[in-house]
């Protein structure tokens, strides 16, 4: 798998912003079949930082129900919490 396919996009939420400020962790939405080693090498190569640790969380697909009736399906996803080495950081909004 190519490194541009591994990382889909960074997740910018309140929780991810707090983790970035406190624990030097960055959150990404990643390809569902990507493993920790692929995520680590992709982040190191794309952003030029050192990665200490990668934690992965899967969100399973859910059925959308209205009035007890299944009307659709919400897709699942996979998130990666990447802990950067001390002194390294990734800035998404520079100069804002």
PDB file of C-alpha atoms in Angstrom:
ATOM      1  CA  UNK A   1       0.000   0.000   0.000  1.00  0.00           C
ATOM      2  CA  UNK A   2       1.336   3.453  -0.944  1.00  0.00           C
ATOM      3  CA  UNK A   3       1.925   5.983   1.864  1.00  0.00           C
ATOM      4  CA  UNK A   4      -0.534   8.401   0.296  1.00  0.00           C
ATOM      5  CA  UNK A   5      -3.260   5.754   0.602  1.00  0.00           C
ATOM      6  CA  UNK A   6      -2.488   4.896   4.248  1.00  0.00           C
ATOM      7  CA  UNK A   7      -3.329   8.300   5.760  1.00  0.00           C
ATOM      8  CA  UNK A   8      -6.667   9.641   4.574  1.00  0.00           C
ATOM      9  CA  UNK A   9      -6.859  12.883   6.590  1.00  0.00           C
ATOM     10  CA  UNK A  10      -6.018  14.374   9.989  1.00  0.00           C
ATOM     11  CA  UNK A  11      -8.861  14.540  12.493  1.00  0.00           C
ATOM     12  CA  UNK A  12      -9.245  17.998  14.018  1.00  0.00           C
ATOM     13  CA  UNK A  13     -11.647  17.799  16.945  1.00  0.00           C
ATOM     14  CA  UNK A  14     -11.605  19.204  20.461  1.00  0.00           C
ATOM     15  CA  UNK A  15     -10.288  15.932  21.852  1.00  0.00           C
ATOM     16  CA  UNK A  16      -7.529  15.636  19.249  1.00  0.00           C
ATOM     17  CA  UNK A  17      -6.464  19.246  19.836  1.00  0.00           C
ATOM     18  CA  UNK A  18      -6.171  18.625  23.583  1.00  0.00           C
ATOM     19  CA  UNK A  19      -4.165  15.449  22.987  1.00  0.00           C
ATOM     20  CA  UNK A  20      -1.840  17.345  20.655  1.00  0.00           C
ATOM     21  CA  UNK A  21      -1.229  20.068  23.223  1.00  0.00           C
ATOM     22  CA  UNK A  22      -0.892  17.858  26.321  1.00  0.00           C
ATOM     23  CA  UNK A  23       0.564  14.516  25.180  1.00  0.00           C
ATOM     24  CA  UNK A  24       2.079  15.388  21.762  1.00  0.00           C
ATOM     25  CA  UNK A  25      -0.357  12.979  20.029  1.00  0.00           C
ATOM     26  CA  UNK A  26      -1.799  13.545  16.555  1.00  0.00           C
ATOM     27  CA  UNK A  27      -4.956  11.838  15.280  1.00  0.00           C
ATOM     28  CA  UNK A  28      -5.452  10.594  11.723  1.00  0.00           C
ATOM     29  CA  UNK A  29      -8.207   8.833   9.814  1.00  0.00           C
ATOM     30  CA  UNK A  30      -6.442   5.899   8.138  1.00  0.00           C
ATOM     31  CA  UNK A  31      -7.181   3.193   5.583  1.00  0.00           C
ATOM     32  CA  UNK A  32      -9.129   0.283   7.154  1.00  0.00           C
ATOM     33  CA  UNK A  33      -6.502  -2.294   6.111  1.00  0.00           C
ATOM     34  CA  UNK A  34      -3.442  -0.294   7.226  1.00  0.00           C
ATOM     35  CA  UNK A  35      -1.441  -1.691  10.134  1.00  0.00           C
ATOM     36  CA  UNK A  36       0.628   0.124  12.768  1.00  0.00           C
ATOM     37  CA  UNK A  37       3.935  -0.293  10.922  1.00  0.00           C
ATOM     38  CA  UNK A  38       2.527   1.195   7.702  1.00  0.00           C
ATOM     39  CA  UNK A  39       0.991   4.109   9.619  1.00  0.00           C
ATOM     40  CA  UNK A  40       4.266   4.799  11.434  1.00  0.00           C
ATOM     41  CA  UNK A  41       6.364   4.805   8.261  1.00  0.00           C
ATOM     42  CA  UNK A  42       3.806   6.953   6.391  1.00  0.00           C
ATOM     43  CA  UNK A  43       3.726   9.637   9.120  1.00  0.00           C
ATOM     44  CA  UNK A  44       7.524   9.688   9.411  1.00  0.00           C
ATOM     45  CA  UNK A  45       7.984  10.008   5.655  1.00  0.00           C
ATOM     46  CA  UNK A  46       5.198  12.516   4.962  1.00  0.00           C
ATOM     47  CA  UNK A  47       5.815  14.906   7.862  1.00  0.00           C
ATOM     48  CA  UNK A  48       9.513  14.337   8.638  1.00  0.00           C
ATOM     49  CA  UNK A  49       9.021  13.543  12.334  1.00  0.00           C
ATOM     50  CA  UNK A  50       9.949  10.643  14.603  1.00  0.00           C
ATOM     51  CA  UNK A  51       7.081   8.456  15.832  1.00  0.00           C
ATOM     52  CA  UNK A  52       7.315   6.766  19.227  1.00  0.00           C
ATOM     53  CA  UNK A  53       4.029   4.904  19.298  1.00  0.00           C
ATOM     54  CA  UNK A  54       0.874   4.222  17.270  1.00  0.00           C
ATOM     55  CA  UNK A  55      -2.497   3.279  18.776  1.00  0.00           C
ATOM     56  CA  UNK A  56      -5.305   2.163  16.478  1.00  0.00           C
ATOM     57  CA  UNK A  57      -9.075   2.317  17.109  1.00  0.00           C
ATOM     58  CA  UNK A  58     -11.712   0.754  14.871  1.00  0.00           C
ATOM     59  CA  UNK A  59     -15.267   2.053  14.652  1.00  0.00           C
ATOM     60  CA  UNK A  60     -17.623  -0.597  13.357  1.00  0.00           C
ATOM     61  CA  UNK A  61     -20.384   0.076  10.813  1.00  0.00           C
ATOM     62  CA  UNK A  62     -23.786   0.879  12.285  1.00  0.00           C
ATOM     63  CA  UNK A  63     -27.324   0.483  11.011  1.00  0.00           C
ATOM     64  CA  UNK A  64     -29.339   3.683  10.763  1.00  0.00           C
ATOM     65  CA  UNK A  65     -32.809   3.214  12.224  1.00  0.00           C
ATOM     66  CA  UNK A  66     -35.874   5.409  12.051  1.00  0.00           C
ATOM     67  CA  UNK A  67     -38.963   4.382  13.971  1.00  0.00           C
ATOM     68  CA  UNK A  68     -37.493   0.902  14.496  1.00  0.00           C
ATOM     69  CA  UNK A  69     -36.937   0.322  10.791  1.00  0.00           C
ATOM     70  CA  UNK A  70     -33.478  -0.009   9.247  1.00  0.00           C
ATOM     71  CA  UNK A  71     -33.133   2.633   6.531  1.00  0.00           C
ATOM     72  CA  UNK A  72     -29.423   2.615   5.819  1.00  0.00           C
ATOM     73  CA  UNK A  73     -25.924   1.990   7.043  1.00  0.00           C
ATOM     74  CA  UNK A  74     -23.256   4.281   8.478  1.00  0.00           C
ATOM     75  CA  UNK A  75     -19.786   3.300   7.340  1.00  0.00           C
ATOM     76  CA  UNK A  76     -17.125   2.232   9.800  1.00  0.00           C
ATOM     77  CA  UNK A  77     -13.709   3.861  10.069  1.00  0.00           C
ATOM     78  CA  UNK A  78     -10.256   3.441  11.567  1.00  0.00           C
ATOM     79  CA  UNK A  79      -8.410   6.087  13.609  1.00  0.00           C
ATOM     80  CA  UNK A  80      -4.753   6.205  14.546  1.00  0.00           C
ATOM     81  CA  UNK A  81      -3.407   8.073  17.570  1.00  0.00           C
ATOM     82  CA  UNK A  82       0.252   8.769  16.769  1.00  0.00           C
ATOM     83  CA  UNK A  83       2.580   9.743  19.630  1.00  0.00           C
ATOM     84  CA  UNK A  84       5.446  11.897  18.402  1.00  0.00           C
ATOM     85  CA  UNK A  85       8.942  11.986  19.892  1.00  0.00           C
ATOM     86  CA  UNK A  86       9.724  14.849  22.297  1.00  0.00           C
ATOM     87  CA  UNK A  87      10.667  17.963  20.360  1.00  0.00           C
ATOM     88  CA  UNK A  88       8.811  16.949  17.174  1.00  0.00           C
ATOM     89  CA  UNK A  89       5.456  18.403  16.228  1.00  0.00           C
ATOM     90  CA  UNK A  90       3.080  18.637  13.293  1.00  0.00           C
ATOM     91  CA  UNK A  91       1.330  21.970  12.744  1.00  0.00           C
ATOM     92  CA  UNK A  92      -1.851  21.885  10.665  1.00  0.00           C
ATOM     93  CA  UNK A  93      -2.703  25.586  11.038  1.00  0.00           C
ATOM     94  CA  UNK A  94       0.517  27.578  10.832  1.00  0.00           C
ATOM     95  CA  UNK A  95       0.249  31.307  11.295  1.00  0.00           C
ATOM     96  CA  UNK A  96      -3.480  31.336  12.101  1.00  0.00           C
TER      97      UNK A  96
END
